[in-house]
Coordinates of C-alpha atoms in Angstrom, one line a residue:
M1 CA 16.4 26.3 -136.4
K2 CA 13.3 24.4 -137.4
E3 CA 10.1 23.9 -135.6
R4 CA 10.1 22.5 -131.8
I5 CA 8.6 19.0 -131.3
G6 CA 7.6 17.6 -128.0
M7 CA 6.9 14.4 -127.1
V8 CA 5.2 12.2 -124.5
S9 CA 5.8 8.5 -124.3
L10 CA 3.4 6.2 -122.4
G11 CA 3.8 2.7 -121.0
C12 CA 6.7 0.4 -120.6
A13 CA 10.5 0.9 -120.9
K14 CA 10.7 -0.6 -124.3
N15 CA 8.4 1.7 -126.1
R16 CA 10.7 4.7 -124.3
V17 CA 13.5 3.4 -126.2
D18 CA 12.0 3.7 -129.2
A19 CA 10.8 7.5 -128.2
E20 CA 14.4 8.2 -127.6
M21 CA 15.6 6.9 -130.8
M22 CA 12.7 9.1 -132.5
L23 CA 13.7 12.3 -130.6
Y24 CA 17.2 11.6 -131.6
T25 CA 16.0 11.5 -135.5
L26 CA 14.4 14.1 -135.5
K27 CA 17.1 16.6 -133.3
E28 CA 19.6 15.5 -136.3
E29 CA 17.4 16.6 -138.7
G30 CA 17.3 20.4 -136.7
Y31 CA 14.2 20.2 -134.9
Q32 CA 14.0 21.6 -131.5
I33 CA 13.5 19.1 -129.0
V34 CA 11.6 20.6 -125.8
A35 CA 10.5 18.9 -122.8
D36 CA 6.8 20.3 -122.6
P37 CA 4.5 19.3 -125.5
A38 CA 2.3 22.4 -124.7
L39 CA 5.2 24.7 -125.7
C40 CA 6.0 23.1 -129.1
D41 CA 4.9 23.3 -132.9
V42 CA 4.4 19.4 -133.0
A43 CA 3.1 17.3 -130.1
I44 CA 3.9 13.2 -130.4
V45 CA 2.1 10.9 -128.1
N46 CA 4.0 7.7 -128.4
T47 CA 1.2 5.4 -126.9
C48 CA 0.6 2.2 -125.1
G49 CA -2.0 -0.1 -125.9
F50 CA -1.4 -3.2 -124.2
I51 CA -4.6 -3.0 -121.6
E52 CA -7.5 -0.9 -121.5
D53 CA -6.6 1.5 -118.9
A54 CA -2.8 1.9 -120.7
K55 CA -5.2 2.9 -124.1
Q56 CA -7.6 5.1 -122.0
E57 CA -4.5 6.8 -120.9
S58 CA -3.1 7.2 -124.2
I59 CA -6.7 8.6 -125.7
D60 CA -6.9 10.9 -122.8
E61 CA -2.9 12.8 -123.1
V62 CA -4.3 13.4 -127.2
L63 CA -7.3 14.8 -126.1
E64 CA -5.6 17.1 -123.8
L65 CA -2.9 18.2 -126.8
A66 CA -6.2 18.5 -128.9
A67 CA -7.1 21.3 -126.4
L68 CA -4.4 23.3 -127.1
K69 CA -4.7 22.7 -130.7
K70 CA -7.7 23.9 -130.4
E71 CA -6.3 27.2 -128.5
G72 CA -4.0 27.7 -131.4
R73 CA -0.9 26.8 -129.2
I74 CA 0.2 23.8 -131.2
K75 CA -0.1 23.2 -134.6
A76 CA -0.6 19.3 -135.0
I77 CA -0.2 16.2 -132.9
I78 CA 0.9 13.1 -134.2
V79 CA 0.3 9.4 -132.8
T80 CA 2.6 6.6 -132.8
G81 CA 3.5 3.6 -130.5
C82 CA 1.4 0.5 -129.7
L83 CA -2.0 1.8 -129.9
A84 CA -1.4 3.8 -133.4
E85 CA -0.1 0.0 -134.8
R86 CA -3.2 -1.8 -132.9
Y87 CA -5.8 0.4 -134.1
Q88 CA -4.1 2.3 -137.4
S89 CA -7.3 3.9 -139.0
E90 CA -9.8 3.9 -136.3
V91 CA -7.7 6.3 -134.3
M92 CA -8.2 9.1 -136.8
K93 CA -11.7 8.7 -137.3
E94 CA -12.4 8.5 -133.6
L95 CA -9.7 11.4 -132.5
Y96 CA -10.3 13.7 -135.7
E97 CA -7.8 16.5 -133.7
V98 CA -5.0 14.3 -134.7
D99 CA -2.7 15.1 -138.0
A100 CA -1.2 11.7 -138.6
V101 CA -0.9 8.1 -137.2
A102 CA 2.0 5.8 -137.7
G103 CA 2.7 2.3 -137.1
I104 CA 5.7 1.4 -134.9
G105 CA 7.4 0.3 -138.8
A106 CA 7.3 3.8 -139.7
N107 CA 9.5 5.5 -136.3
G108 CA 12.4 6.0 -139.0
K109 CA 10.7 8.0 -141.1
I110 CA 9.3 10.4 -138.0
A111 CA 11.1 13.6 -139.5
D112 CA 9.3 13.0 -142.7
I113 CA 6.0 12.6 -140.9
V114 CA 6.5 15.6 -139.2
R115 CA 7.7 17.9 -142.2
E116 CA 4.4 16.4 -143.9
V117 CA 2.1 17.3 -141.2
L118 CA 3.9 21.1 -141.0
E119 CA 2.9 21.2 -144.5
G120 CA -1.1 20.2 -143.9
K121 CA -0.8 17.0 -144.9
K122 CA -2.8 14.7 -142.6
Q123 CA -1.2 10.9 -142.7
E124 CA -1.9 7.3 -142.2
I125 CA 1.2 5.6 -142.3
F126 CA 1.6 1.3 -141.4
P127 CA 4.8 0.0 -142.7
D128 CA 5.6 -3.4 -141.9
K129 CA 6.2 -4.1 -138.1
D130 CA 9.9 -5.5 -138.7
L131 CA 10.9 -2.0 -140.4
L132 CA 11.2 -0.5 -136.7
P133 CA 14.5 0.2 -136.0
L134 CA 16.2 -1.8 -133.3
C135 CA 19.3 0.3 -132.8
G136 CA 20.5 4.1 -133.4
G137 CA 21.2 7.3 -131.7
R138 CA 19.1 7.9 -128.8
I139 CA 18.1 11.1 -126.6
R140 CA 17.9 9.4 -123.0
S141 CA 14.7 10.6 -121.3
T142 CA 16.0 8.7 -117.8
P143 CA 18.4 10.5 -115.6
F144 CA 22.0 10.2 -116.4
Y145 CA 23.0 7.4 -114.1
Y146 CA 20.7 4.8 -115.4
A147 CA 19.5 3.5 -118.9
Y148 CA 17.1 1.2 -120.7
L149 CA 19.5 -1.7 -123.2
K150 CA 16.5 -3.1 -125.0
I151 CA 17.9 -6.5 -126.5
A152 CA 15.1 -7.4 -128.5
E153 CA 12.0 -6.5 -130.4
G154 CA 8.7 -8.5 -130.3
C155 CA 7.4 -11.7 -128.7
D156 CA 6.4 -15.2 -130.0
N157 CA 5.1 -16.4 -127.0
H158 CA 1.7 -16.0 -127.9
C159 CA -0.2 -15.8 -124.2
T160 CA -3.8 -16.0 -125.0
Y161 CA -4.6 -12.8 -122.8
C162 CA -1.8 -10.5 -124.7
A163 CA -1.9 -8.4 -127.7
I164 CA 1.5 -7.5 -128.2
P165 CA 2.7 -10.4 -130.5
A166 CA 0.1 -8.8 -132.9
I167 CA 1.1 -5.3 -132.1
R168 CA 4.8 -5.8 -132.1
G169 CA 5.5 -8.8 -134.4
K170 CA 7.8 -11.9 -134.0
F171 CA 10.9 -11.7 -131.5
R172 CA 13.8 -10.9 -133.2
S173 CA 17.4 -10.0 -131.3
R174 CA 19.9 -7.8 -132.0
L175 CA 23.4 -9.0 -132.5
I176 CA 25.8 -9.2 -129.2
P177 CA 28.8 -6.9 -130.9
E178 CA 26.2 -4.3 -131.1
L179 CA 24.6 -4.3 -128.0
I180 CA 27.8 -4.4 -126.2
A181 CA 28.9 -1.1 -128.2
E182 CA 25.7 0.6 -127.6
A183 CA 26.4 -0.4 -123.5
A184 CA 29.8 1.2 -123.8
E185 CA 28.4 4.4 -125.3
L186 CA 25.9 4.8 -122.6
V187 CA 28.4 3.9 -120.1
K188 CA 30.6 6.9 -121.4
T189 CA 27.9 9.3 -120.8
G190 CA 27.6 8.3 -117.0
V191 CA 25.6 5.4 -117.1
K192 CA 26.2 3.2 -113.8
E193 CA 23.2 1.1 -114.1
L194 CA 21.9 -0.8 -117.2
I195 CA 18.7 -2.4 -117.3
V196 CA 18.5 -5.1 -119.8
I197 CA 15.0 -5.0 -121.4
A198 CA 12.6 -6.9 -124.1
Q199 CA 9.2 -8.5 -123.8
D200 CA 11.0 -11.7 -123.0
T201 CA 14.7 -11.7 -122.1
S202 CA 15.4 -14.9 -121.3
R203 CA 14.7 -15.7 -125.1
Y204 CA 17.4 -13.3 -126.3
G205 CA 19.2 -15.1 -128.9
E206 CA 16.9 -18.0 -129.9
D207 CA 15.7 -16.9 -133.1
F208 CA 19.6 -17.1 -134.1
G209 CA 20.1 -20.6 -133.2
G210 CA 17.4 -22.0 -130.8
K211 CA 19.5 -21.3 -127.8
S212 CA 19.4 -18.6 -125.1
L213 CA 22.0 -16.5 -125.7
L214 CA 21.5 -14.3 -122.4
P215 CA 23.9 -15.8 -120.1
Q216 CA 27.0 -15.0 -123.1
L217 CA 25.4 -11.2 -123.4
L218 CA 25.1 -10.8 -119.5
T219 CA 29.0 -11.9 -118.9
E220 CA 30.3 -9.9 -122.2
L221 CA 28.2 -6.6 -120.8
C222 CA 30.2 -7.4 -117.0
R223 CA 33.4 -6.8 -118.8
I224 CA 32.7 -3.0 -119.2
E225 CA 35.0 -1.7 -117.0
E226 CA 33.0 1.6 -116.3
L227 CA 29.7 -0.2 -115.6
Q228 CA 28.5 -0.5 -112.1
Y229 CA 25.2 -2.7 -112.2
I230 CA 23.4 -4.6 -114.7
R231 CA 19.4 -4.9 -114.0
V232 CA 17.5 -8.1 -115.7
L233 CA 13.9 -7.7 -116.2
Y234 CA 11.1 -10.0 -117.3
C235 CA 12.5 -13.8 -117.5
Y236 CA 10.0 -16.3 -117.9
P237 CA 10.2 -18.9 -115.6
E238 CA 10.2 -21.9 -118.1
R239 CA 13.7 -20.3 -119.3
M240 CA 15.3 -19.6 -116.3
T241 CA 18.0 -22.7 -116.8
D242 CA 21.0 -23.3 -114.4
E243 CA 23.4 -21.8 -116.9
L244 CA 21.3 -18.7 -116.6
I245 CA 20.9 -18.8 -112.8
D246 CA 24.9 -19.5 -112.4
V247 CA 25.4 -15.9 -114.4
F248 CA 23.4 -14.2 -111.7
A249 CA 25.3 -16.1 -108.9
R250 CA 28.4 -15.4 -110.5
E251 CA 28.9 -12.0 -111.8
K252 CA 29.3 -9.6 -109.4
K253 CA 28.1 -6.9 -111.4
I254 CA 24.7 -8.5 -112.3
L255 CA 22.0 -7.1 -109.6
K256 CA 20.6 -10.0 -107.3
Y257 CA 17.7 -9.0 -108.7
I258 CA 15.2 -11.4 -111.1
D259 CA 11.9 -10.4 -112.4
I260 CA 10.1 -13.5 -113.7
P261 CA 6.4 -12.6 -114.6
M262 CA 4.6 -15.7 -113.4
Q263 CA 0.9 -14.5 -114.1
H264 CA -0.4 -17.9 -112.4
C265 CA 0.2 -20.6 -110.2
N266 CA -2.4 -22.8 -111.2
K267 CA -2.1 -25.5 -113.9
R268 CA -5.3 -25.2 -115.5
I269 CA -5.2 -21.3 -115.5
L270 CA -1.6 -21.5 -116.9
K271 CA -2.5 -24.2 -119.7
L272 CA -5.7 -21.5 -120.8
M273 CA -3.1 -18.7 -120.5
N274 CA -0.8 -20.7 -123.0
R275 CA 1.9 -20.5 -120.6
K276 CA 3.8 -23.4 -118.7
G277 CA 4.4 -24.7 -115.4
D278 CA 2.5 -25.4 -112.3
R279 CA 2.6 -24.4 -108.5
E280 CA 5.2 -27.0 -107.9
S281 CA 7.7 -26.0 -110.6
L282 CA 7.3 -22.5 -110.1
T283 CA 7.6 -23.2 -105.9
A284 CA 10.9 -25.4 -107.1
L285 CA 12.0 -22.5 -109.3
V286 CA 11.5 -19.7 -106.4
N287 CA 13.4 -22.4 -103.9
K288 CA 16.3 -23.1 -106.6
L289 CA 17.0 -19.2 -107.1
R290 CA 17.1 -18.4 -103.6
E291 CA 19.5 -21.5 -102.3
R292 CA 22.2 -20.6 -105.3
V293 CA 21.7 -16.8 -106.0
K294 CA 22.4 -15.9 -102.2
G295 CA 20.3 -12.5 -101.3
I296 CA 18.4 -12.3 -104.3
V297 CA 15.3 -10.4 -104.7
L298 CA 12.5 -11.8 -106.9
R299 CA 9.9 -9.5 -108.6
T300 CA 7.0 -11.2 -110.2
T301 CA 3.7 -10.2 -111.9
V302 CA 0.3 -12.0 -111.0
M303 CA -3.0 -11.9 -112.7
T304 CA -6.6 -12.2 -111.3
G305 CA -9.7 -13.0 -112.6
F306 CA -8.6 -14.7 -115.9
P307 CA -11.6 -16.4 -117.9
S308 CA -13.2 -19.2 -115.5
E309 CA -11.0 -18.5 -112.4
T310 CA -13.0 -20.3 -109.9
K311 CA -13.0 -19.0 -106.1
E312 CA -10.7 -22.2 -105.4
E313 CA -8.0 -21.4 -108.3
F314 CA -7.8 -17.9 -106.8
E315 CA -7.3 -19.3 -103.7
E316 CA -4.3 -21.6 -104.7
L317 CA -2.9 -17.8 -106.1
A318 CA -3.6 -16.0 -102.9
E319 CA -1.7 -18.9 -100.9
F320 CA 1.2 -19.3 -103.3
V321 CA 2.0 -15.4 -103.3
K322 CA 1.5 -15.8 -99.1
E323 CA 4.1 -19.0 -99.2
M324 CA 6.7 -17.4 -101.3
K325 CA 7.0 -13.8 -100.0
F326 CA 8.4 -12.1 -103.3
E327 CA 9.9 -9.4 -102.0
R328 CA 8.6 -7.6 -105.0
L329 CA 4.8 -7.9 -106.9
G330 CA 2.6 -6.5 -109.1
C331 CA -1.1 -7.9 -109.6
F332 CA -3.2 -7.0 -112.5
A333 CA -7.0 -7.9 -112.9
Y334 CA -7.6 -9.4 -115.8
S335 CA -8.4 -7.5 -119.0
A336 CA -10.2 -8.5 -121.8
E337 CA -8.5 -7.3 -125.3
E338 CA -9.6 -7.5 -128.5
N339 CA -8.7 -10.3 -130.6
T340 CA -7.3 -12.0 -128.4
P341 CA -7.9 -15.9 -127.7
A342 CA -8.7 -15.2 -123.7
A343 CA -11.4 -12.5 -125.3
K344 CA -13.6 -15.1 -126.8
M345 CA -13.3 -17.6 -123.8
K346 CA -16.2 -18.7 -121.9
D347 CA -17.1 -17.6 -118.3
Q348 CA -15.9 -14.1 -118.5
L349 CA -15.7 -12.7 -114.7
D350 CA -17.3 -9.7 -113.9
E351 CA -15.1 -6.5 -113.0
D352 CA -15.9 -6.3 -109.7
T353 CA -14.5 -9.8 -109.0
K354 CA -11.6 -9.0 -111.1
K355 CA -10.9 -6.2 -109.2
R356 CA -11.7 -7.5 -105.5
R357 CA -9.4 -10.4 -106.0
Q358 CA -6.7 -8.2 -107.4
E359 CA -7.1 -5.9 -104.1
L360 CA -6.9 -9.1 -101.9
I361 CA -3.5 -10.2 -103.6
M362 CA -2.2 -6.9 -103.1
E363 CA -3.3 -6.0 -99.4
Q364 CA -1.5 -9.5 -98.5
Q365 CA 1.7 -8.4 -100.6
Q366 CA 1.7 -5.2 -98.5
L367 CA 2.3 -7.0 -95.8
V368 CA 5.0 -9.3 -97.4
M369 CA 6.7 -6.2 -98.6
A370 CA 6.7 -4.3 -95.0
D371 CA 8.0 -7.6 -93.3
Y372 CA 11.0 -7.4 -96.2
A373 CA 11.3 -3.9 -95.3
R374 CA 11.5 -4.6 -91.5
S375 CA 14.5 -7.4 -92.3
Q376 CA 16.9 -4.8 -93.6
V377 CA 17.1 -2.7 -90.4
G378 CA 20.4 -2.8 -89.2
R379 CA 22.2 -4.1 -92.4
T380 CA 24.3 -1.6 -94.3
I381 CA 23.0 -1.4 -97.8
R382 CA 24.4 0.1 -101.4
V383 CA 22.2 2.8 -102.6
L384 CA 22.3 5.0 -105.9
C385 CA 21.6 8.7 -104.9
E386 CA 18.6 10.0 -107.0
G387 CA 18.0 13.4 -105.3
F388 CA 17.4 15.5 -102.2
D389 CA 13.7 15.7 -100.7
R390 CA 13.2 19.1 -99.6
Y391 CA 10.2 18.7 -97.7
A392 CA 11.4 15.3 -95.7
E393 CA 14.9 17.0 -95.7
C394 CA 16.9 13.8 -96.9
F395 CA 18.2 12.1 -99.4
F396 CA 16.3 9.3 -101.8
G397 CA 17.5 6.7 -103.7
R398 CA 17.5 2.7 -104.8
S399 CA 19.1 -0.5 -103.4
A400 CA 19.7 -3.1 -105.6
A401 CA 16.1 -4.0 -104.8
D402 CA 14.6 -1.3 -106.4
A403 CA 14.0 -0.9 -110.0
P404 CA 13.0 2.3 -111.6
E405 CA 9.4 3.2 -111.6
V406 CA 8.3 0.3 -110.1
D407 CA 9.6 -0.8 -106.8
G408 CA 10.4 1.6 -103.7
K409 CA 12.9 4.1 -102.6
V410 CA 15.5 4.3 -99.9
F411 CA 15.4 7.3 -98.0
F412 CA 18.4 8.6 -95.8
I413 CA 20.3 11.6 -94.4
A414 CA 24.1 12.4 -94.8
E415 CA 25.8 12.8 -91.9
G416 CA 29.4 13.5 -93.3
K417 CA 29.5 15.0 -96.7
R418 CA 26.8 15.5 -98.9
P419 CA 26.4 13.0 -101.7
K420 CA 25.8 14.0 -105.3
I421 CA 22.9 12.5 -107.8
G422 CA 24.2 9.5 -109.6
D423 CA 26.7 8.6 -106.4
I424 CA 26.7 5.5 -104.9
V425 CA 26.7 5.2 -101.2
S426 CA 26.7 2.9 -98.1
V427 CA 23.9 3.5 -96.2
E428 CA 23.1 2.0 -92.6
I429 CA 19.0 1.0 -92.6
T430 CA 17.9 1.9 -89.3
D431 CA 14.0 2.3 -89.7
T432 CA 10.8 1.7 -92.1
L433 CA 8.7 3.8 -93.6
D434 CA 5.6 1.4 -94.8
C435 CA 7.1 -0.8 -97.3
D436 CA 10.4 1.8 -98.0
V437 CA 13.4 2.0 -95.7
M438 CA 15.3 4.8 -94.0
G439 CA 18.8 5.1 -93.2
S440 CA 22.0 7.2 -92.9
C441 CA 25.2 7.7 -94.6
N442 CA 28.6 9.1 -93.9
I443 CA 31.1 10.1 -96.4
P444 CA 34.3 11.5 -95.1
E445 CA 35.2 14.7 -96.5
E446 CA 38.4 13.1 -98.3
Q447 CA 36.1 11.0 -100.3
A448 CA 33.3 13.6 -101.5

């Protein structure tokens, strides 16, 4: 048996899928895969480089592993992912403890890179981004009952604040038969909830012929018999076509939950961001979705403190968020990223102003989400059981309204037979806990 390999994957779910594919490649080469990088011979940090906080998290992780290497507990450190792709040779100059830095195009060569560092050879390798493998085997890092399906790589939107197109390359979709086959294999392993992701899922297939093929892909995924749920993330508002909305409304397996990153509502700010729309069009979209997709839960993200954002424009955003009552919302303070058009714009706002505006939005949103939680009291909802909290002495899980890692939980007691992790149970909601909900389920003995 070869050496032990441990990996820390940071950032988004798309990066996680890349990490899972690299781990599979290493296992196929005979390496031992261990969960704790502190107990391995080679530690891989699959980094995020999207915003300043993510970059710092990646650097801190490398420094922690560097201390272990200095103690002789690990032999080598490899840095992969977005930070490696974005800063390339700078990484090893600043973090001399690192033994190899590999851009995303080198993911398919990860076994060769590991072999080289174990032989004491330092490496910097940055092939073309398009060489990033889009399909292949995976060692899943998610619980058995849900998995991510990455349907495309890269981005062509070129929002002025975002470095992703420079890091990940142009948008390129995977083929539908390939995706259906992968999804079917995931379902065979016990996956009940499939989470469809890309930098812009609503753009899927446009690079094949100019029209989004997401409605077709989702319809075909729904035909996989044992698949219970499909959750769709990252649909851009201007691409929420009537055809796509109809699929959400029609298909029972598609959770009535849509993640639509809007970023702002002011027309001038959106134009500066190289994004489309305005408050009127976004309001119309929200109203259409709620009218045509009954029970829809809307998640969005917004940004405060974009260059030159005035107090009045921020107040318009705050009013919009309050009026729309998004069931789920995340707010980020603008981060000026190197070599992006927005970082070169005039009238950059100070950090305190950006952060304070972010806090005001989230304080307001907490009230909205608490109201939504209270509206669920008295209802019976379907919950995917994820575990048992020994301290609270109750089970917990997620409903259709809750995506993994970003949304809330449903806490419940079992009055009949105890459910198993991965079971989908009916829970009667009886109370709230801040923005989460609580309830009980009763599984008859003969159904357990």
